[in-house]
Coordinates of C-alpha atoms and ligand atoms in Angstrom, one line a residue:
M1 CA 24.6 26.1 -206.1
D2 CA 28.1 25.6 -207.5
I3 CA 30.5 24.7 -204.7
D4 CA 34.0 26.3 -204.9
Y5 CA 35.9 23.4 -203.3
N6 CA 39.3 25.2 -203.6
L7 CA 38.0 28.2 -201.8
L8 CA 36.5 26.1 -199.0
M9 CA 39.8 24.2 -198.6
Q10 CA 41.7 27.5 -198.6
K11 CA 39.4 28.8 -195.8
A12 CA 39.9 25.5 -193.8
K13 CA 43.7 25.9 -194.2
E14 CA 43.6 29.5 -193.0
A15 CA 41.5 28.5 -190.0
S16 CA 43.9 25.7 -189.1
K17 CA 46.5 28.4 -188.4
K18 CA 44.3 29.7 -185.6
S19 CA 44.1 26.2 -183.9
Y20 CA 44.6 26.2 -180.2
S21 CA 46.0 22.7 -179.7
P22 CA 48.9 22.9 -177.2
F23 CA 48.0 19.5 -175.7
S24 CA 47.5 17.2 -178.8
K25 CA 49.6 19.5 -181.1
F26 CA 47.2 18.3 -183.7
A27 CA 45.9 21.4 -185.6
V28 CA 42.6 21.2 -187.5
G29 CA 40.7 23.9 -189.5
A30 CA 37.3 23.6 -191.1
S31 CA 35.0 25.7 -193.3
V32 CA 31.3 25.4 -193.9
L33 CA 29.3 26.5 -196.9
A34 CA 25.8 27.4 -195.8
S35 CA 22.8 27.4 -198.1
D36 CA 22.8 31.2 -198.6
G37 CA 26.3 31.0 -200.0
K38 CA 28.1 32.3 -196.9
I39 CA 31.3 30.5 -195.6
Y40 CA 32.1 30.1 -191.9
S41 CA 35.3 28.7 -190.6
G42 CA 36.6 27.3 -187.3
C43 CA 39.5 25.6 -185.7
N44 CA 39.9 23.1 -182.9
I45 CA 40.1 24.7 -179.5
E46 CA 41.5 22.6 -176.7
N47 CA 41.3 23.1 -172.9
S48 CA 43.3 22.1 -169.8
S49 CA 40.2 20.2 -168.9
F50 CA 40.6 17.9 -171.9
G51 CA 36.9 17.0 -172.4
M52 CA 36.1 20.7 -173.0
T53 CA 37.9 20.6 -176.4
I54 CA 35.8 21.4 -179.4
C55 CA 36.7 20.1 -182.9
A56 CA 37.2 22.5 -185.8
E57 CA 34.1 21.2 -187.7
R58 CA 31.7 21.8 -184.8
C59 CA 33.3 25.2 -184.1
A60 CA 32.6 26.2 -187.7
I61 CA 29.1 24.7 -187.8
F62 CA 28.1 26.3 -184.5
K63 CA 29.4 29.7 -185.8
A64 CA 27.1 29.3 -188.8
V65 CA 24.1 28.2 -186.9
S66 CA 24.5 30.9 -184.3
E67 CA 24.4 33.4 -187.2
G68 CA 21.0 32.1 -188.3
E69 CA 22.0 29.3 -190.8
K70 CA 20.0 26.1 -190.8
E71 CA 21.3 24.2 -193.8
I72 CA 24.8 23.2 -194.7
L73 CA 25.9 22.3 -198.2
A74 CA 29.6 21.5 -197.8
V75 CA 32.3 21.1 -195.1
A76 CA 36.1 21.3 -195.8
I77 CA 38.5 19.8 -193.3
Y78 CA 42.3 20.4 -193.1
S79 CA 45.0 19.3 -190.8
P80 CA 48.7 20.1 -191.4
N81 CA 49.4 17.0 -189.3
E82 CA 47.4 14.5 -191.3
D83 CA 46.6 14.0 -195.0
D84 CA 43.0 13.2 -195.7
C85 CA 41.9 14.2 -192.2
Y86 CA 38.4 12.7 -191.5
P87 CA 35.7 14.2 -189.2
C88 CA 35.2 12.5 -185.9
G89 CA 32.0 10.7 -185.1
A90 CA 30.5 13.5 -183.0
C91 CA 31.1 16.0 -185.8
R92 CA 29.5 13.7 -188.4
Q93 CA 26.4 13.6 -186.3
V94 CA 26.3 17.4 -185.9
M95 CA 26.8 17.9 -189.7
Y96 CA 23.9 15.5 -190.3
E97 CA 21.6 17.6 -188.2
F98 CA 22.0 20.5 -190.6
Q99 CA 21.8 18.5 -193.9
G100 CA 18.9 19.7 -196.0
Q101 CA 17.6 18.5 -199.4
S102 CA 21.0 18.2 -200.9
E103 CA 23.5 15.8 -199.4
I104 CA 26.4 17.5 -197.7
Q105 CA 29.7 17.3 -199.5
I106 CA 32.8 16.8 -197.4
I107 CA 36.1 18.0 -198.7
T108 CA 39.5 16.7 -197.5
E109 CA 43.0 17.1 -199.0
K110 CA 45.2 14.2 -200.0
D111 CA 48.6 14.6 -201.8
G112 CA 47.7 18.2 -202.4
K113 CA 44.4 17.4 -204.1
N114 CA 40.8 17.8 -203.0
I115 CA 38.9 14.6 -202.2
I116 CA 35.1 15.0 -202.3
R117 CA 33.0 12.6 -200.4
A118 CA 29.3 12.6 -199.5
M119 CA 27.9 12.8 -196.0
S120 CA 26.4 9.3 -196.4
D121 CA 30.0 7.9 -197.0
F122 CA 30.9 9.0 -193.5
L123 CA 27.6 8.5 -191.8
P124 CA 25.1 6.1 -193.4
Y125 CA 21.7 5.7 -191.7
G126 CA 22.3 8.9 -189.7
F127 CA 19.9 9.8 -186.9
K128 CA 17.7 12.8 -187.0
I129 CA 14.4 13.2 -185.1
G130 CA 11.5 13.2 -187.5
A131 CA 13.6 12.1 -190.6
G132 CA 12.4 8.5 -190.5
V133 CA 8.7 9.1 -190.5
Ligands
THU1 N1 39.9 17.2 -183.9 C1 39.2 18.0 -184.7 O1 39.3 19.3 -184.6 N2 38.3 17.5 -185.6 C2 38.1 16.1 -185.8 O2 37.2 15.7 -186.5 C3 39.0 15.2 -185.1 C4 39.7 15.8 -183.9 C5 40.8 17.8 -182.9 C6 40.3 17.6 -181.5 C7 41.6 17.7 -180.8 O3 41.9 19.1 -180.5 C8 42.7 17.2 -181.8 O4 42.0 17.2 -183.0 C9 43.2 15.8 -181.5 O5 42.1 14.9 -181.3

């Protein structure tokens, strides 16, 4: 499937505007392209009990999976606070769980341009039950 990187980044940007981040003041938006072509987006949602915070990437992935998706092709990440905003370690692991035959493409923005990297750039030797046998 052709991946529309610009559209995914646009969706991540729109989602970042919904960020609930009064504590860190660090807004993040993410979008996810599922294997059936649908796009899901999410933002970071913080909580007064700080550990309850969810990142934008996991918010978007869980929205996709809860709608029946099992395979992710691409994830775009955007923060107005940081150029080339990377996914945290927890989100990398959650992305990896939903990687199928084709390697997930991860899109960030730097100097106004999309940067495309592969899942294995962010998480080499990822852990998935059953994948090693
Ligand atoms: N955050 C994300 O949404 N995604 C990441 O991959 C890194 C961190 C959020 C969590 C928290 O609301 C804020 O950014 C600062 O850590």
